Short mmCIF file of C-alpha atoms in Angstrom, two decimals:
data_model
loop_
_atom_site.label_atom_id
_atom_site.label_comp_id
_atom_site.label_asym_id
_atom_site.label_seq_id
_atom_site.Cartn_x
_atom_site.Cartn_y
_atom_site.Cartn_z
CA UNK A 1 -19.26 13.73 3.29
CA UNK A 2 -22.12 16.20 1.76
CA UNK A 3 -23.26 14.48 -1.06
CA UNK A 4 -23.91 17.35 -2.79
CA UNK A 5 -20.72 19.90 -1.89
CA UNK A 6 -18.08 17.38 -0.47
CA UNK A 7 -17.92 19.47 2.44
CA UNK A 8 -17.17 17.12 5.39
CA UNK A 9 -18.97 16.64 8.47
CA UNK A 10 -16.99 15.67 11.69
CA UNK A 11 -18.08 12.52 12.87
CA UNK A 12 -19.29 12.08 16.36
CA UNK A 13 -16.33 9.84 17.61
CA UNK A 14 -13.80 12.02 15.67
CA UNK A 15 -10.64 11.82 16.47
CA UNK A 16 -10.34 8.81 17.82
CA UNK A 17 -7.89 8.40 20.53
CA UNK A 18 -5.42 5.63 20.42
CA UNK A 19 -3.18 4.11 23.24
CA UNK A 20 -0.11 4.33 20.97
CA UNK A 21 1.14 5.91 17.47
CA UNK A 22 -1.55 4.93 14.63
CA UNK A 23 1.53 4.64 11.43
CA UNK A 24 -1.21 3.49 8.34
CA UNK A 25 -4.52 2.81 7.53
CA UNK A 26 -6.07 0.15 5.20
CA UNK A 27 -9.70 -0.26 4.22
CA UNK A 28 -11.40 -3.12 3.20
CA UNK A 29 -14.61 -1.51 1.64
CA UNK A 30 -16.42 -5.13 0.79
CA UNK A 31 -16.99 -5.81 4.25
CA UNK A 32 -16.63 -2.21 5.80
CA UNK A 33 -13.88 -3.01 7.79
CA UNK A 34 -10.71 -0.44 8.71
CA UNK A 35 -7.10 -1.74 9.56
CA UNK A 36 -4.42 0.00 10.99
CA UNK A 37 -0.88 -0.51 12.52
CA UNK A 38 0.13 1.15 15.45
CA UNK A 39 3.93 1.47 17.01
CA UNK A 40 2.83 -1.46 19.00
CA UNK A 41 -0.54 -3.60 17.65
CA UNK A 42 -2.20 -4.02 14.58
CA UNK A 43 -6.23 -3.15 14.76
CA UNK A 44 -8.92 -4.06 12.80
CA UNK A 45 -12.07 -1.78 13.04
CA UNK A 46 -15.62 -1.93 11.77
CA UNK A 47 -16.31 1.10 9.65
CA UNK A 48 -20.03 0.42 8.74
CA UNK A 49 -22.25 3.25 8.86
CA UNK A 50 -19.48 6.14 9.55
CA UNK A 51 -18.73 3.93 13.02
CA UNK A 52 -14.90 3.56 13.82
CA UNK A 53 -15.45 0.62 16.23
CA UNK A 54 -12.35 -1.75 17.34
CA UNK A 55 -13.05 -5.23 16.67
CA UNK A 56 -9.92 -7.06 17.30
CA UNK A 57 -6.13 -6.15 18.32
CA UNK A 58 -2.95 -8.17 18.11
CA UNK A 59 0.70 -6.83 18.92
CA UNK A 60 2.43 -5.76 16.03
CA UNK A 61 4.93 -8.07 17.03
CA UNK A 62 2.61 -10.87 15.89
CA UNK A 63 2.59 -9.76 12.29
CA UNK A 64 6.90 -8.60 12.26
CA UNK A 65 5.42 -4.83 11.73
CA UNK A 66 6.81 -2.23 13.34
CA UNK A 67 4.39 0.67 11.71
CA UNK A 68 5.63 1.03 8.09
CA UNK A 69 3.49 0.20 5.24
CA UNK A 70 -0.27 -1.72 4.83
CA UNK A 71 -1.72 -3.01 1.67
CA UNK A 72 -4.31 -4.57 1.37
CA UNK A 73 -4.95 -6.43 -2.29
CA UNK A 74 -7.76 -5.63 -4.40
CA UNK A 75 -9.29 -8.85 -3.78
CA UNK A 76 -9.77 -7.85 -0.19
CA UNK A 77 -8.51 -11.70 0.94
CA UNK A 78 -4.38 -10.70 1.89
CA UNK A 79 -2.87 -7.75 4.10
CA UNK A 80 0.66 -6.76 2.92
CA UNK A 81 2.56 -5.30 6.04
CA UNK A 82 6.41 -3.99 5.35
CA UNK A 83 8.93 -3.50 8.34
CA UNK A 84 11.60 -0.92 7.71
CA UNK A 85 13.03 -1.74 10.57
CA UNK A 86 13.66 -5.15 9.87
CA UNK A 87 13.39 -5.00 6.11
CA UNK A 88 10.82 -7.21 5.50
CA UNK A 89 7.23 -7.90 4.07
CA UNK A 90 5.17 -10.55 5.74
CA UNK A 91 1.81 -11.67 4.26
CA UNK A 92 -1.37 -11.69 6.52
CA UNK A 93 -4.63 -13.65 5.19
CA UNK A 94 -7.74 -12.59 6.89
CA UNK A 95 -10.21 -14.38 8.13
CA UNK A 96 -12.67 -15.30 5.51
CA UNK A 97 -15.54 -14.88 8.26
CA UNK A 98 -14.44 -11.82 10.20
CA UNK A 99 -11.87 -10.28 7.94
CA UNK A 100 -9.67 -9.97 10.65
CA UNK A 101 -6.14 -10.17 9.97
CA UNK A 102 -4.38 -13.88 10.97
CA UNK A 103 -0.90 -13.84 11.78
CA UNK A 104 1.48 -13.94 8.93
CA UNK A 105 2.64 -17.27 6.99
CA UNK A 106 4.91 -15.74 4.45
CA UNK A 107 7.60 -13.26 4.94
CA UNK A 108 10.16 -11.97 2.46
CA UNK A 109 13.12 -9.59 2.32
CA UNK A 110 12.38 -6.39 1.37
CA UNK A 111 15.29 -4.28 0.87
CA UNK A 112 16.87 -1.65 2.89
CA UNK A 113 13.97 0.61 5.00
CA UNK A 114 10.38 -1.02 3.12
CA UNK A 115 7.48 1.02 3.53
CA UNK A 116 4.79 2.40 1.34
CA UNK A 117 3.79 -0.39 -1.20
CA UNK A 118 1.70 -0.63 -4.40
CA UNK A 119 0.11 -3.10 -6.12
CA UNK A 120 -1.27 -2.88 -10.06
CA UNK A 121 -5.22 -3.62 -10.41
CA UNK A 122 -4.31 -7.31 -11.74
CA UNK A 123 -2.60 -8.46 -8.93
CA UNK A 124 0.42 -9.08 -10.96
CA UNK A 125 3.09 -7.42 -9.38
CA UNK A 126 4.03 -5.61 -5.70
CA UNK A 127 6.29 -2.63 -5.11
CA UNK A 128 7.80 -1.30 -2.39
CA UNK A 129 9.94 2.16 -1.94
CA UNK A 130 13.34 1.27 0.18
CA UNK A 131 13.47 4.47 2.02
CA UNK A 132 17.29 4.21 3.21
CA UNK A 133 19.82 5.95 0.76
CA UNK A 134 20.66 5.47 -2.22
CA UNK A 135 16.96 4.99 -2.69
CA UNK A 136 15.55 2.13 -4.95
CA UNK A 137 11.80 0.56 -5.09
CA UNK A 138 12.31 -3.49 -4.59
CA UNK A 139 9.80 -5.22 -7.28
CA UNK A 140 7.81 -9.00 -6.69
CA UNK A 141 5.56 -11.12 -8.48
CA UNK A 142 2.58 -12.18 -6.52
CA UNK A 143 1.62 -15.88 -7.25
CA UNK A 144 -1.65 -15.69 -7.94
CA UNK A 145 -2.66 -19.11 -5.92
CA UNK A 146 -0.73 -17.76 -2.27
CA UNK A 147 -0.34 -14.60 -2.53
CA UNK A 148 3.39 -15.40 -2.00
CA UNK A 149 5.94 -12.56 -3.29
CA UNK A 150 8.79 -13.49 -5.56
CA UNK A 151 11.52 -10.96 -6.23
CA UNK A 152 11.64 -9.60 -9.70
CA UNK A 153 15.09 -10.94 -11.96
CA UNK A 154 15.49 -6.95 -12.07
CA UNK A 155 15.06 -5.78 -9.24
CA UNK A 156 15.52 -3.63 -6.95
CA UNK A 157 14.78 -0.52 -9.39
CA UNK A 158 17.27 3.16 -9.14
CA UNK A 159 16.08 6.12 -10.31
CA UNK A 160 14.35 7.77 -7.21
CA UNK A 161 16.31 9.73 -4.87
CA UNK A 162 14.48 8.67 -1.52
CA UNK A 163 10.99 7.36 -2.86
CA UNK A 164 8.35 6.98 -0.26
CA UNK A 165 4.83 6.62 -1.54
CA UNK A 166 3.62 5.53 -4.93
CA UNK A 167 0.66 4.93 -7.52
CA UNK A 168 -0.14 2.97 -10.22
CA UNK A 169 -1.54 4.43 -13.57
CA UNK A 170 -5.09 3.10 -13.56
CA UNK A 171 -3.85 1.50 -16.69
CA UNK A 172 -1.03 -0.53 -15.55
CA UNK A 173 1.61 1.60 -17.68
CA UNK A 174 3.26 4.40 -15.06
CA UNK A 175 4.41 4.09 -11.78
CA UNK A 176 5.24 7.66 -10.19
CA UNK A 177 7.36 7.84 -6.55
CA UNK A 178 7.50 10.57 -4.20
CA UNK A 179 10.63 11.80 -2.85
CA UNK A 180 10.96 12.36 0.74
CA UNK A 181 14.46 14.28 0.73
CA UNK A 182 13.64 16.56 -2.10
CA UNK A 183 10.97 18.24 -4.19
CA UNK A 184 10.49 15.58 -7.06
CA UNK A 185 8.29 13.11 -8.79
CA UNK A 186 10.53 9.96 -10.00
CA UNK A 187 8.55 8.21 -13.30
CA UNK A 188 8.71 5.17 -14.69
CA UNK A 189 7.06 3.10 -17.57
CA UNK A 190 6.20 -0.52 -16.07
CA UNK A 191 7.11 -3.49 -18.61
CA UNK A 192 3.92 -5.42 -18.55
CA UNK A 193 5.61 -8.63 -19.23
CA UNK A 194 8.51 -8.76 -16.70
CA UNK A 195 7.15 -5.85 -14.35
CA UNK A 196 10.58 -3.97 -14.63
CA UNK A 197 10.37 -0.41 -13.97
CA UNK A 198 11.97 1.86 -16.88
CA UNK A 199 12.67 5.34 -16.32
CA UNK A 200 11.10 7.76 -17.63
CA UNK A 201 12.69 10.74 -19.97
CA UNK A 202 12.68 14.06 -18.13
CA UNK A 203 12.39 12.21 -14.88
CA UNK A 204 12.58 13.34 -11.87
CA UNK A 205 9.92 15.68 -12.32
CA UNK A 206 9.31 19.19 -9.96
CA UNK A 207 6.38 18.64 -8.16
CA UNK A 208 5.89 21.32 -5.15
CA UNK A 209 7.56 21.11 -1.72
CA UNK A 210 7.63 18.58 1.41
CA UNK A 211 5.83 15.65 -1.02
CA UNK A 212 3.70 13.75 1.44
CA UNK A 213 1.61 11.43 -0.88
CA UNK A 214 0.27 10.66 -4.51
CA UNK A 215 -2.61 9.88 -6.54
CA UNK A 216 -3.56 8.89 -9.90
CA UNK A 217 -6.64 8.78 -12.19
CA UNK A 218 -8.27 8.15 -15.24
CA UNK A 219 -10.38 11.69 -16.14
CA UNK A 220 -13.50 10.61 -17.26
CA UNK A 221 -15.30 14.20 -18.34
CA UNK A 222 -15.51 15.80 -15.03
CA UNK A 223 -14.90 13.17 -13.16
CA UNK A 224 -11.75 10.95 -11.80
CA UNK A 225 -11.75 7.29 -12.53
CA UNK A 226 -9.12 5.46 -10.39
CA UNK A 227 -9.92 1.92 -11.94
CA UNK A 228 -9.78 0.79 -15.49
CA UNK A 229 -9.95 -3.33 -14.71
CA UNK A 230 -11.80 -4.89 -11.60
CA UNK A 231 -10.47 -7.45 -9.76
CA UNK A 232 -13.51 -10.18 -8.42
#
């Protein structure tokens, strides 16, 4: 990336060519690494310096993915991988040496068709679009000592047609879904107590054609802040 213009630069190695279907990609920017689930392994790369250098490989079978969703949390210490296949979440802690990915010791049901997930910038809660119709997003607590997910009392949430990604208001207040099967935004006020998701008034919103992802930010003058509260 220019520094200057943002114009971008193809890097030497780019694309890189993978044996099977690369699904999502996860980066762990304290310790440069890159992960990423394929139909049939999970990879961790080493990113450092623009490189895009395997490191280590596992079958995805090893970690019950199957391609759909990777998360990692914003303490960089837990990988998040959903299965819409086999409607689940399992719970990956990496190495605290290599940052590689160890094979799962928590899995949880996830609904009907799990895959993109989101996570607010205190760890509290996890969500996690259910893709299959009618859609819902499933909601968890995250224990703050494991990592472990517990299902919301509310949960799962209506009010998106057939969400598929998300964000987070860099506040913790709004949560806005995609919608594969149409051309709308579904929004919805987070309770910061309980984590329930509210819908919004006027929701869905029109938001363009073919939705294929989502971002939010915090404008700060001419610039975009995407983080209000750090997580050590």
């Amino acid at each position: 990336i220019d520094a200057a213009s943002g114009a971008l630069k193809p890097l030497p190695w780019s694309p890189f060519s993978f044996p099977d279907t690369p699904y999502r990609i996860a980066l762990n920017q304290k310790r440069n690494l890159a992960y990423v689930v394929s139909r049939g392994s999970l990879w961790t790369f080493d990113i450092a310096g623009g490189n895009f250098r395997p490191i280590a490989t596992e079958p995805a079978s090893r970690f019950e993915a199957s391609g759909s969703g990777l998360l990692l949390d914003p303490a960089a210490q837990r990988l998040y991988i959903s299965d819409d296949n086999r409607g689940i979440i399992a719970l990956s802690v990496l190495d605290p040496r290599t940052g590689v990915p160890r094979v799962p010791t928590f899995v949880t049901n996830a609904g009907s068709g799990p895959r993109s997930m989101v996570v607010d910038s205190r760890h509290r809660f996890l969500y996690v679009t259910n893709i299959a119709k009618p859609g819902v997003i499933c909601g968890f607590r995250i224990d703050a000592r494991t990592g472990y997910l517990i299902a919301l009392r509310a949960s799962p949430f209506r009010g998106a047609e057939s969400p598929d990604t998300m964000t987070i208001t860099p506040d913790d207040r709004y949560l806005y879904a995609t919608n594969f099967r149409s051309n709308f935004v579904s929004g919805f006020a987070i309770d910061p107590a309980t984590g329930s998701l509210l819908p919004m008034r006027g929701s869905p919103f029109t938001a363009g054609d073919m939705l294929q992802g989502i971002v939010s930010c915090r404008r700060a003058g001419d610039r975009c802040v995407s983080r209000i509260r750090t997580v050590p």
